CSV table of C-alpha atoms and ligand atoms in Angstrom, one decimal:
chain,number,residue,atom,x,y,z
A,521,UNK,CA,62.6,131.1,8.8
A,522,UNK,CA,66.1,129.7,9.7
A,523,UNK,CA,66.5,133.1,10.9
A,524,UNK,CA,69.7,135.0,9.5
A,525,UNK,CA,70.7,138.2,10.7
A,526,UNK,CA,67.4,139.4,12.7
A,527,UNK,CA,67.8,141.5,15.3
A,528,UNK,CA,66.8,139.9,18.7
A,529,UNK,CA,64.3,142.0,20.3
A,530,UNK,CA,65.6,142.0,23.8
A,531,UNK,CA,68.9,143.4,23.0
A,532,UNK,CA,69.3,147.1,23.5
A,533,UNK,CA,73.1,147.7,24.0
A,534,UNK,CA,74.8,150.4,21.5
A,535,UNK,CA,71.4,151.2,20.0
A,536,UNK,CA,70.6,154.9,19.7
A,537,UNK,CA,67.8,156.0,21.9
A,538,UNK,CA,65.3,157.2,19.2
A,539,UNK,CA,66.0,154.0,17.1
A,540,UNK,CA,65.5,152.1,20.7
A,541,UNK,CA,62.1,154.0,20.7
A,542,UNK,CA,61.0,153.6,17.3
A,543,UNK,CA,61.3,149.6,17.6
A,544,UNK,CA,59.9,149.8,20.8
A,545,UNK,CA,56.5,151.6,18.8
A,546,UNK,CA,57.0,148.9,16.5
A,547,UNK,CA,56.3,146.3,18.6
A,548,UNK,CA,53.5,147.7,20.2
A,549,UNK,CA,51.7,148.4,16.5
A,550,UNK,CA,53.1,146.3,14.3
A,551,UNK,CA,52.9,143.1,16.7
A,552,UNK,CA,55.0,139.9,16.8
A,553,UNK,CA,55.9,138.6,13.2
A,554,UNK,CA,58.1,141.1,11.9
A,555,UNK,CA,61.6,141.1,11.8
A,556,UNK,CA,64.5,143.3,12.0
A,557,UNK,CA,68.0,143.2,10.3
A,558,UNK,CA,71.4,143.5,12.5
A,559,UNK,CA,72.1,143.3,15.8
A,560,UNK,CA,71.8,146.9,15.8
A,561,UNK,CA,68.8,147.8,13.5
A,562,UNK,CA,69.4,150.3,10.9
A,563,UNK,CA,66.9,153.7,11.1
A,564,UNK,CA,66.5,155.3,7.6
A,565,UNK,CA,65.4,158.2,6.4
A,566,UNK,CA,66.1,158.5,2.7
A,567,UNK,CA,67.5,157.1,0.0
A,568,UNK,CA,70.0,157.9,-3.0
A,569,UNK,CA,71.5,155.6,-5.5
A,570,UNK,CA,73.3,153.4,-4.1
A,571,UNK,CA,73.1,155.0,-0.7
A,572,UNK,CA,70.5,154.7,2.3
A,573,UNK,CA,70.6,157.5,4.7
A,574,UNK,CA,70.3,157.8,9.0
A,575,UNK,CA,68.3,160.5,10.6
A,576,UNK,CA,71.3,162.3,11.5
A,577,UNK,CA,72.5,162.2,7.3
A,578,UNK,CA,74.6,159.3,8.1
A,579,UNK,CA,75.3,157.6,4.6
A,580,UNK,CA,74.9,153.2,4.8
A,581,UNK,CA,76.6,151.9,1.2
A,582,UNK,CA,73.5,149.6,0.1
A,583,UNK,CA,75.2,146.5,-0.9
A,584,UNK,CA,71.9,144.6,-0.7
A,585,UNK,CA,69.1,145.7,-1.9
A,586,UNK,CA,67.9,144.3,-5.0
A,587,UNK,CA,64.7,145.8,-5.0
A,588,UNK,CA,66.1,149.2,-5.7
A,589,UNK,CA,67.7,147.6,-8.7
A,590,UNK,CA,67.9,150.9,-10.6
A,591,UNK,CA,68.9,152.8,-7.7
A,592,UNK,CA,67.2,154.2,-4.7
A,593,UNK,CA,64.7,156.6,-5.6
A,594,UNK,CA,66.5,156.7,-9.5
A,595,UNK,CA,64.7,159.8,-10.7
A,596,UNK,CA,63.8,158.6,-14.0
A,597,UNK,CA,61.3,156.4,-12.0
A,598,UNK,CA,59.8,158.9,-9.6
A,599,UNK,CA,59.0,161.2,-12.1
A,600,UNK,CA,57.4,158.4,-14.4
A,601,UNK,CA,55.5,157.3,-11.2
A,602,UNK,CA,54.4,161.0,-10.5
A,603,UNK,CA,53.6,161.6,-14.3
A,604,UNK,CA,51.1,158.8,-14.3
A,605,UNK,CA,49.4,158.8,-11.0
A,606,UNK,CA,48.5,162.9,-11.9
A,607,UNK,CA,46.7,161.7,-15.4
A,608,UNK,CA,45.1,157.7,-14.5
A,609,UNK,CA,45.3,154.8,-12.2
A,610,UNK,CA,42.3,151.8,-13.2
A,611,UNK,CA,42.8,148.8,-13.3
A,612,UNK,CA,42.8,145.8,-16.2
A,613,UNK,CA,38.6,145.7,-16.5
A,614,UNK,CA,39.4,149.1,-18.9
A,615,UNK,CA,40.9,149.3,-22.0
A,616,UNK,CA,44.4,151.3,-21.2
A,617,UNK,CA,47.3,151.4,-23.6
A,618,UNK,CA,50.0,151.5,-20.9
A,619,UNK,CA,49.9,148.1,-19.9
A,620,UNK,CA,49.9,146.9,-23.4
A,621,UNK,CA,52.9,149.0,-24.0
A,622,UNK,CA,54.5,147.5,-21.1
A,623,UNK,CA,53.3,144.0,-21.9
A,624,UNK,CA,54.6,144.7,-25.1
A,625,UNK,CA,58.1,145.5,-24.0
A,626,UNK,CA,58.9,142.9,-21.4
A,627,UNK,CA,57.6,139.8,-23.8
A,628,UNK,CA,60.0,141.4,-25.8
A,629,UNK,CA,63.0,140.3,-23.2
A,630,UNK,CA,61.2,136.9,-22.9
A,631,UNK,CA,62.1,133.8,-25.7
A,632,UNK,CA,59.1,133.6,-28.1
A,633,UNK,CA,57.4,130.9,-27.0
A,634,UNK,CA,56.5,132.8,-23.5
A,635,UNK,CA,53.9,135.0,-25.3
A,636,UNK,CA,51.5,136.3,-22.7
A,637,UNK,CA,52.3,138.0,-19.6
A,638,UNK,CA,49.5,138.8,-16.5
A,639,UNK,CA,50.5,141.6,-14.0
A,640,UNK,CA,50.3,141.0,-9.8
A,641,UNK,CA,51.6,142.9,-6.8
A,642,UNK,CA,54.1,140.7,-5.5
A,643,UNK,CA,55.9,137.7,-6.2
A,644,UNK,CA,53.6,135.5,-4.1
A,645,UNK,CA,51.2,135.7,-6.2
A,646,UNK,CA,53.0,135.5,-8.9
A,647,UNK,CA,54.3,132.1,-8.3
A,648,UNK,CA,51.1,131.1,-7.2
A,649,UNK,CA,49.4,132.0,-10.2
A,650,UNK,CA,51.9,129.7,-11.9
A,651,UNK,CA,51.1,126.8,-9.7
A,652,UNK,CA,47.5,127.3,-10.5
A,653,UNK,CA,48.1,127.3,-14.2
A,654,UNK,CA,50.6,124.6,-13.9
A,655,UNK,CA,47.8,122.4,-12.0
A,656,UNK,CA,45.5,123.2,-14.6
A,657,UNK,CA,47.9,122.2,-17.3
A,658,UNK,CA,49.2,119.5,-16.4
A,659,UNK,CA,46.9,117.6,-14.0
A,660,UNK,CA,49.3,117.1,-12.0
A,661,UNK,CA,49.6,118.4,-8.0
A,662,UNK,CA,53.5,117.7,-7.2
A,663,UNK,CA,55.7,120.5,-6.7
A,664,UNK,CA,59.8,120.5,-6.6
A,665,UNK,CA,61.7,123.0,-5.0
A,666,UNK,CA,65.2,123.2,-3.3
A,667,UNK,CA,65.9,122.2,0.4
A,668,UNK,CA,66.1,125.9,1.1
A,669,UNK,CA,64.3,127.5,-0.9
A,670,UNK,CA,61.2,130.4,-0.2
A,671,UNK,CA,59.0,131.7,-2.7
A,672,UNK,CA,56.2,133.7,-1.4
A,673,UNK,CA,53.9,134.3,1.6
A,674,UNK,CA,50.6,132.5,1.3
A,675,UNK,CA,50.0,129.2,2.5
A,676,UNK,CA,50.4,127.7,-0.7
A,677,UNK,CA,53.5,129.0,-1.0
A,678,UNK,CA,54.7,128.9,2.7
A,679,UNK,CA,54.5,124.9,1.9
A,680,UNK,CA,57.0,125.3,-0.6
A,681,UNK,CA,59.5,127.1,1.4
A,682,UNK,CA,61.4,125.5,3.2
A,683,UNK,CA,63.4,128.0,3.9
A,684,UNK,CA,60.9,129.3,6.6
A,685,UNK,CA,61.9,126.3,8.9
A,686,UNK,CA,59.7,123.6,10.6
A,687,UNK,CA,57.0,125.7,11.7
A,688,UNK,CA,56.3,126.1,7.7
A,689,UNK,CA,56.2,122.3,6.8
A,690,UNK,CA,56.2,121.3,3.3
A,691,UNK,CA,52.9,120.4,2.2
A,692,UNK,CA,52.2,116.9,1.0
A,693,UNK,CA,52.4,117.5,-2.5
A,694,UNK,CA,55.7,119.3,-2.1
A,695,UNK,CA,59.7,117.6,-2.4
A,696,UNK,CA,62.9,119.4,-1.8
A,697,UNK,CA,65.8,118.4,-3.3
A,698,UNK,CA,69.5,119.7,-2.2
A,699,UNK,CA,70.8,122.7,-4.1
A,700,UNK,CA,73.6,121.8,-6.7
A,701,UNK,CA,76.7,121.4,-4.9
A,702,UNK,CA,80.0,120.1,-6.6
A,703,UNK,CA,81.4,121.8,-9.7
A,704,UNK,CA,79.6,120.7,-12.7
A,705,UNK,CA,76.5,121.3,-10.8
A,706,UNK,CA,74.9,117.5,-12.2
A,707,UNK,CA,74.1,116.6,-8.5
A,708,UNK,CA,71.0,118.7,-8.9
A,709,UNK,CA,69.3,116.9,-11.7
A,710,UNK,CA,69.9,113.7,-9.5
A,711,UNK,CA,68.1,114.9,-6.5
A,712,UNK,CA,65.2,116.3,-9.1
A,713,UNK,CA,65.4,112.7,-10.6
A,714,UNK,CA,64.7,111.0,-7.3
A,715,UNK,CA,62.2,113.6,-6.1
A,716,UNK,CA,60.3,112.2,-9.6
A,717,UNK,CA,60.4,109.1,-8.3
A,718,UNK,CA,59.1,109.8,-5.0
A,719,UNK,CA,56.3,111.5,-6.4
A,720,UNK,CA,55.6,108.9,-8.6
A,721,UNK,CA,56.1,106.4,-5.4
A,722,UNK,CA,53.1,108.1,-3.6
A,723,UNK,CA,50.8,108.1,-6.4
A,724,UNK,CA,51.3,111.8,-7.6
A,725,UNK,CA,51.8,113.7,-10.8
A,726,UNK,CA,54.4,116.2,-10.8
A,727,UNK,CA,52.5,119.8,-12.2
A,728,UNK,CA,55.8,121.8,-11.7
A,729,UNK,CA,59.8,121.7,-10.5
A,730,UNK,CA,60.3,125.6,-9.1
A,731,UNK,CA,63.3,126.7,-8.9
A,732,UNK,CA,64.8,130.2,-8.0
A,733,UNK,CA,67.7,130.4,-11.0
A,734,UNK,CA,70.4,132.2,-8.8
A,735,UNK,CA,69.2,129.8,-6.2
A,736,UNK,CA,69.8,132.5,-3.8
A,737,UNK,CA,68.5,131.4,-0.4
A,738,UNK,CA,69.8,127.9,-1.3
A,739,UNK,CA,73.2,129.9,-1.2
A,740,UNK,CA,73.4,131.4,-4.2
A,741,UNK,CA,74.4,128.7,-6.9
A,742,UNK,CA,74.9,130.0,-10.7
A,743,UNK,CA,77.8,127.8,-12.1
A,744,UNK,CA,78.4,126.4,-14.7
A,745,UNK,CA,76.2,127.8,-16.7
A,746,UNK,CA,73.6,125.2,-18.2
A,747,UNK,CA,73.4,123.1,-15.0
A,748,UNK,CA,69.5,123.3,-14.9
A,749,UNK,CA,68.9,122.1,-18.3
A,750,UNK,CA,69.1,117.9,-17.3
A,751,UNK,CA,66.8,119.5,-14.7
A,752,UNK,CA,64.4,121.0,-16.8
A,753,UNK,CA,64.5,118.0,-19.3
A,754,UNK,CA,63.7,115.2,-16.1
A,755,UNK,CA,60.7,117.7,-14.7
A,756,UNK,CA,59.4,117.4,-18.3
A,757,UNK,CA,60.0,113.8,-18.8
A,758,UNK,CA,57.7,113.3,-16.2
A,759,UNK,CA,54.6,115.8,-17.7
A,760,UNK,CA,55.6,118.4,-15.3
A,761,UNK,CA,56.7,122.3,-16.1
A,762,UNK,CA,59.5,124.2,-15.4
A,763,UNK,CA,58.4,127.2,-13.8
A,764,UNK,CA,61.6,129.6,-13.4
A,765,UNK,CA,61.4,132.2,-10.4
A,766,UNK,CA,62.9,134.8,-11.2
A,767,UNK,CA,62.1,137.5,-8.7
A,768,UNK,CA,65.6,137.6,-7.7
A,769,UNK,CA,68.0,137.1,-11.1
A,770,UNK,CA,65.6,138.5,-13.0
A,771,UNK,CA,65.9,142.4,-15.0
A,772,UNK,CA,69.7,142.1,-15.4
A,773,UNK,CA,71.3,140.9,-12.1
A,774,UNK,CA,73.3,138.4,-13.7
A,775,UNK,CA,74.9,140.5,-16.0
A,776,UNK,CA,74.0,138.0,-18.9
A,777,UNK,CA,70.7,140.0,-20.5
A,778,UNK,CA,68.1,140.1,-18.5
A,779,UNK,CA,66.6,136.9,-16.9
A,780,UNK,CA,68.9,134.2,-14.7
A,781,UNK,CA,67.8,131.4,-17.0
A,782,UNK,CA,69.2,132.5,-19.7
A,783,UNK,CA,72.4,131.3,-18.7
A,784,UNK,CA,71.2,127.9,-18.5
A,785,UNK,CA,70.4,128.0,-21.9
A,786,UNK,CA,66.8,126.5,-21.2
A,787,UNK,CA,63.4,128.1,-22.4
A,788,UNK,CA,61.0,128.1,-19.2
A,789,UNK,CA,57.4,126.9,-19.8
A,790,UNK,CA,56.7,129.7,-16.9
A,791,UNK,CA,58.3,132.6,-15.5
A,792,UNK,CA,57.5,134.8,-12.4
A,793,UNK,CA,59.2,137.9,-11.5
A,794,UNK,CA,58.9,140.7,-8.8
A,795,UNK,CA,61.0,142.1,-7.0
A,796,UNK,CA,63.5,144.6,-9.1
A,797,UNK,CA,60.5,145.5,-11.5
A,798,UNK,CA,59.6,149.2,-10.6
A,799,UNK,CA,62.3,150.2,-8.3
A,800,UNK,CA,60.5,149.5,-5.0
A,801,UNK,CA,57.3,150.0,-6.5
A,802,UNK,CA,55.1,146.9,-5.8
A,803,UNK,CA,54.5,145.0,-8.7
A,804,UNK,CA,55.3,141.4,-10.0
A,805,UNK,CA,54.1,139.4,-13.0
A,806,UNK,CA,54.1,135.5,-14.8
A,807,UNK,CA,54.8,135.0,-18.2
A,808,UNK,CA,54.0,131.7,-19.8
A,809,UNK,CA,53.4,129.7,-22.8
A,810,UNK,CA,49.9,130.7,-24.2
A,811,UNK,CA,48.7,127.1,-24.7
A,812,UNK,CA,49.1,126.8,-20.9
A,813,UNK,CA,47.2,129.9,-20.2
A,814,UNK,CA,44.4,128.6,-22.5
A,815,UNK,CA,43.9,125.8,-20.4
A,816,UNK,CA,43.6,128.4,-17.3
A,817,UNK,CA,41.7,131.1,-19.1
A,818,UNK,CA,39.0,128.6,-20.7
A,819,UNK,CA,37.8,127.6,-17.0
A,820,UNK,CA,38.5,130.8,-15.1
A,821,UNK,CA,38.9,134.3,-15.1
A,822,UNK,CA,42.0,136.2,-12.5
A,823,UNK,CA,41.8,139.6,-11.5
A,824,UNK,CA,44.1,141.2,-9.8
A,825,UNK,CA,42.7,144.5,-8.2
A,826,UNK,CA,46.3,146.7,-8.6
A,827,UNK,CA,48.2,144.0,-10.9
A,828,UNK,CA,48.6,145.8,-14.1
A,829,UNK,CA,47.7,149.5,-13.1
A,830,UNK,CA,48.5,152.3,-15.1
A,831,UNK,CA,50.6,154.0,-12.6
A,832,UNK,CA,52.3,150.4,-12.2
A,833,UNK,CA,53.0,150.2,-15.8
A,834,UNK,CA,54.4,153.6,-15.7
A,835,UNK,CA,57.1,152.6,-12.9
A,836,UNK,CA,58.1,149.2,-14.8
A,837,UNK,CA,58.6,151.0,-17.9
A,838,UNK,CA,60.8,153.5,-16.3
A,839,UNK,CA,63.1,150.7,-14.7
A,840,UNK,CA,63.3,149.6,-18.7
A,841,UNK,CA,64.5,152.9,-19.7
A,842,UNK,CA,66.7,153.1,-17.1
A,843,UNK,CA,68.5,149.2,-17.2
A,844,UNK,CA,69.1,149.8,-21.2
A,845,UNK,CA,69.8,153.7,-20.9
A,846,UNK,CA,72.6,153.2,-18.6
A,847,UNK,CA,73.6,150.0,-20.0
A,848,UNK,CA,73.1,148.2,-16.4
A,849,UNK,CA,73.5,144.3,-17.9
A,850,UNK,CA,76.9,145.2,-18.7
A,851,UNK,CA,77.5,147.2,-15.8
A,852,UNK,CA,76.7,144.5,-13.6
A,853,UNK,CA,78.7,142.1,-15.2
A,854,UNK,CA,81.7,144.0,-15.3
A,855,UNK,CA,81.4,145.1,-11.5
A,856,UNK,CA,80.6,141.9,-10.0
A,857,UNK,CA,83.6,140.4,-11.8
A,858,UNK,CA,85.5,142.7,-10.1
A,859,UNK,CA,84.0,142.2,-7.5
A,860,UNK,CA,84.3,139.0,-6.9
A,861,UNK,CA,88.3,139.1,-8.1
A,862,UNK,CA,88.8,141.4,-5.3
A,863,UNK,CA,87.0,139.0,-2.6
A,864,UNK,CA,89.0,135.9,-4.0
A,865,UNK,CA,92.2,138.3,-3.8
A,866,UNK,CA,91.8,138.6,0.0
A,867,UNK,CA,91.2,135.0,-0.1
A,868,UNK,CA,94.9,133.8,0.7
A,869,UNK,CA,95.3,136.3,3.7
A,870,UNK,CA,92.5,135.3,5.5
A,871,UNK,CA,91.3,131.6,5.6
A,872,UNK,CA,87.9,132.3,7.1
A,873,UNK,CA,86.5,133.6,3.6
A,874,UNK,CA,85.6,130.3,1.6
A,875,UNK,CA,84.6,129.8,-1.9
A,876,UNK,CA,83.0,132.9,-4.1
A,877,UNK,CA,80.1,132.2,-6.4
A,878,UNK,CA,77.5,134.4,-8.3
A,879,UNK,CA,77.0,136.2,-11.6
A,880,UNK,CA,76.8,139.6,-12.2
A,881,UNK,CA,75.8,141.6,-9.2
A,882,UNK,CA,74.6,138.7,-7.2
A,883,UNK,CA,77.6,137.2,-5.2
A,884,UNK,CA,77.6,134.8,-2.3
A,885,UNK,CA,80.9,134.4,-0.1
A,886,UNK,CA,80.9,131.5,2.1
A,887,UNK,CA,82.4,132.0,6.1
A,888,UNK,CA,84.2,129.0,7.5
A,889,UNK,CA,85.5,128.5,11.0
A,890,UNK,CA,88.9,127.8,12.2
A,891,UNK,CA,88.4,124.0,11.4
A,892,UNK,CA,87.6,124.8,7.3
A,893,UNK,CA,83.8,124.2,8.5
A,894,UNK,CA,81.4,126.9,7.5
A,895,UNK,CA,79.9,129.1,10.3
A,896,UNK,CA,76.4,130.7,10.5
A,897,UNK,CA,78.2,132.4,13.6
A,898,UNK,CA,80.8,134.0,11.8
A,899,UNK,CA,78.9,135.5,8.7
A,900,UNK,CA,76.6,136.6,11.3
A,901,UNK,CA,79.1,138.5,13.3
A,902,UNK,CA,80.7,139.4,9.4
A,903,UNK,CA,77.4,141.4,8.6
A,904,UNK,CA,77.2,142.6,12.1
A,905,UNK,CA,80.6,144.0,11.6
A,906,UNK,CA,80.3,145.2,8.2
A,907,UNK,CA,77.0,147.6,9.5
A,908,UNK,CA,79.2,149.0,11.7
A,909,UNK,CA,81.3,150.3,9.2
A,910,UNK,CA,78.1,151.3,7.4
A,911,UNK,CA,78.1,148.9,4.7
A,912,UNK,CA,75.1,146.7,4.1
A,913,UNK,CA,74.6,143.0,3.4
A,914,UNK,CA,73.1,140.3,4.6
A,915,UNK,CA,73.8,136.2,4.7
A,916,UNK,CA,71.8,133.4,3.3
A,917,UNK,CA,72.3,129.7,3.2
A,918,UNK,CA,70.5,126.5,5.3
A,919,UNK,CA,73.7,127.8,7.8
A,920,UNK,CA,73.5,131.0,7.0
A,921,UNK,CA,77.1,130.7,6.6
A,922,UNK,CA,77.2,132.5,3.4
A,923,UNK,CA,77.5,136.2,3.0
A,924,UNK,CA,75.0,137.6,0.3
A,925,UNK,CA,76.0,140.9,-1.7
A,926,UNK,CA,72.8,141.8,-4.0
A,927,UNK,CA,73.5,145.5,-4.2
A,928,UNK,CA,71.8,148.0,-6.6
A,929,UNK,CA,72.4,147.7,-10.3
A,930,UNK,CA,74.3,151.2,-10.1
A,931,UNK,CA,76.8,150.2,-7.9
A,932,UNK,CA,80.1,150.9,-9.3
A,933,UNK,CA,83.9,150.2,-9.3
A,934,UNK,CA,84.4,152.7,-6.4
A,935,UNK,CA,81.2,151.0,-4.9
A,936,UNK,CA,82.8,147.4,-5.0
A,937,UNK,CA,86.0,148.8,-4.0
A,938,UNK,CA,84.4,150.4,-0.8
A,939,UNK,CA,82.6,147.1,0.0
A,940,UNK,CA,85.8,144.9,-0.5
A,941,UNK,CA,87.6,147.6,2.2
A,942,UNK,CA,85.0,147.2,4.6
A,943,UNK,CA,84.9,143.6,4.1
A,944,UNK,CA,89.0,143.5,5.1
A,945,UNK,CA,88.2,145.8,8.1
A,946,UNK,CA,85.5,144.1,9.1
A,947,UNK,CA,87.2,140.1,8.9
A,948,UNK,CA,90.2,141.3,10.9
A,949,UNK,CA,88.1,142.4,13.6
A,950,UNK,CA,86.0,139.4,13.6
A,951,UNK,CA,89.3,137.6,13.8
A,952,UNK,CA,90.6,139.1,16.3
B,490,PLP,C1,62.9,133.7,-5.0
B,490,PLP,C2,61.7,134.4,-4.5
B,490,PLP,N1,60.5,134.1,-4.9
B,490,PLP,C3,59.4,134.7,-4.5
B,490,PLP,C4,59.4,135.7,-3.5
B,490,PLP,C5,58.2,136.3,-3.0
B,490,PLP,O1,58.1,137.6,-3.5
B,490,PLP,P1,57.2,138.7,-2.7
B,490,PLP,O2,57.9,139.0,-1.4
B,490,PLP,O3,57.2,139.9,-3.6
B,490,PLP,O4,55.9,138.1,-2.5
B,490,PLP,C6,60.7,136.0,-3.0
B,490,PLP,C7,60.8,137.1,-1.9
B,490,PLP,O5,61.7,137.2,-1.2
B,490,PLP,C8,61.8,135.4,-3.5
B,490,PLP,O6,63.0,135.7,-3.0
């Protein structure tokens, strides 16, 4: 991956001995291929809302983790989790009633014309699941995605990541088009246009354009709102789908209901999700149109050995209760206007914080240089800094140059408040 804030191995300098020790272990079990955040890793113990915790009790404000969307550890969940793993955990070859209840509920969230949802473990194969129905559906084999996209793990997948760098090619099949840059957002359905035609040039259907709708490694791109629709529209001109990834916007992020494409005002012929959906639980899931699935379902059969448990169900249900009990849509939407105010407010005192984009609780901040250029370097040494203080983010971008805040779905005013201190604290020291 163009690697953004990973810790380099060889360092060692200012890093507590039993953290030294326990990346050191690492190493030695867990092998090559795994990477660490900061240039001093973080060692956690626990976790608490919207609060991660050291050995030694130290409290890190989580402005990052989306996963936790509900809060670390939210209690509601747990105990749903506990409740269900005491009584059953199958799988789909039974007749349960949890997962139809759960089914049930998040169709509900979906427009209409999604009507069947199948349950995975992870977004991978999610999105791969899509592809394979999308395949089937279409006849087609092309696949657009955004110049910096990722979307899973598997091969498959790792071809349509770009993202991961050139040691993850994109596979034949595969175009990448820039992200939408500009104002009005139109240069995206341009580059989707000519990926079309480049397709078409070599002789191959398009089966799907699939794009991330907060567009978050690309840099995190959500306005205007409606942007993707002359997307959508070209993709379908040309026979292909529109498979919307939500595994990132998706269960309220945006603070505009619950899925990122919403805001686009387009109806997805397939969605995927993951990430947010039990609280840190694994578990994912695609949605799509039924007369796509039919096409799928006639020639094959997918099972997915934990996709679907009960125990699964249980959790996702929880995170339901939980985003419409305490009113988190709203929550986020309020907050991460305020949040991003606040950021733009610093804006005029201190030159190296660029444009501010995002919806809801999903923000990106862009770091430029002393020139007005933007600078991988400085959002680097930004997040660096910003751990110090023990406050979490992280950066994204081709350049990395732009600072992502993607905190928990409970953060509050005080939260953003704390964050937009650090931030301050942590710019002048950068610029000193
Ligand atoms: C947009 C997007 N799609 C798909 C995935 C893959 O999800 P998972 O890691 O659960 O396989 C990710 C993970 O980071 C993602 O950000």
């Amino acid at each position: 991956m163009t690697m953004i804030n990973a810790y380099d191995p060889g360092r060692t300098a200012g890093i507590a001995a039993e953290t030294a020790a326990l990346i050191e272990r690492r190493r030695r079990l867990l092998g090559p291929a795994y990477r660490l955040f900061y240039d001093n890793p973080v060692h956690l113990v626990r976790g608490e809302g919207v609060f991660l915790y050291g050995p030694n009790g130290e409290a890190y404000l989580d402005a990052y983790n989306n996963v936790a969307s509900v809060g670390h550890c939210h209690p509601h969940v747990v105990a749903a989790l506990a409740r269900q793993a005491a009584i059953l955990n199958t799988h789909t070859r039974y007749v349960t009633d949890g997962v139809l209840d759960y089914a049930e509920r998040l169709l509900a969230s979906l427009p209409p014309a999604l009507g069947h949802i199948m349950f995975t473990c992870s977004g991978s194969e999610a999105n791969d699941l899509a592809l394979r129905i999308a395949k089937a559906a279409t006849g087609g084999t092309g696949v657009i995605v955004t110049e910096n996209a990722y979307h899973g793990v598997t091969d498959l997948l790792a071809q349509m990541s770009p993202s991961l760098g050139p040691a993850a090619p994109l596979g034949p099949m595969v175009r990448a088009v820039p992200a939408p840059s500009g104002d009005d957002g139109a240069s995206f359905a341009v580059g989707v246009a000519a990926a079309i035609a480049d397709l078409a040039a070599a002789g191959i259907r398009p089966a799907a354009l699939l794009v991330d709708t907060i567009f978050s490694s690309d840099g995190v791109f959500a306005d205007p709102p409606g942007f993707l629709a002359a997307a959508v529209a070209q993709i379908r001109a040309a026979g292909g789908l529109f498979i919307a990834d939500e595994v990132q916007p998706g269960f309220g992020r945006t603070g505009a209901g619950m899925w990122g494409f919403a805001r686009h005002g387009v109806v997805p012929d397939i969605v995927t999700m993951g990430k947010p959906m039990g609280d840190g639980h694994p578990m994912a899931a695609m949605a799509a149109r039924p007369d796509l699935l039919a096409r799928f379902g006639e020639k094959l059969r997918y099972f997915n050995t934990f996709g679907g448990n009960p125990v699964s169900c249980a959790a996702g249900m929880a995170v339901l209760d939980v985003i419409e009990g305490e009113g988190l849509i709203a929550a986020a939407d309020r907050v991460g206007r305020l949040l991003k105010a606040e950021i733009r407010g610093l804006r005029p005192c201190y030159p190296m914080l660029g444009a501010v984009r995002g919806a809801g609780l999903f923000l990106g901040v862009d770091i430029l240089d002393e020139a007005g250029e933007p600078s991988g370097v400085l959002a680097g040494r930004l997040v660096n800094a910003l751990r110090e203080e023990r406050i979490l983010i992280s950066a994204t971008g081709r350049l990395g140059h732009t600072l992502k805040i993607r905190p928990p779905l409970v953060f509050t005013e005080t939260h953003a408040d704390m964050l937009v201190q650090g931030l301050e604290r942590a710019v002048n020291w950068v610029a000193a």
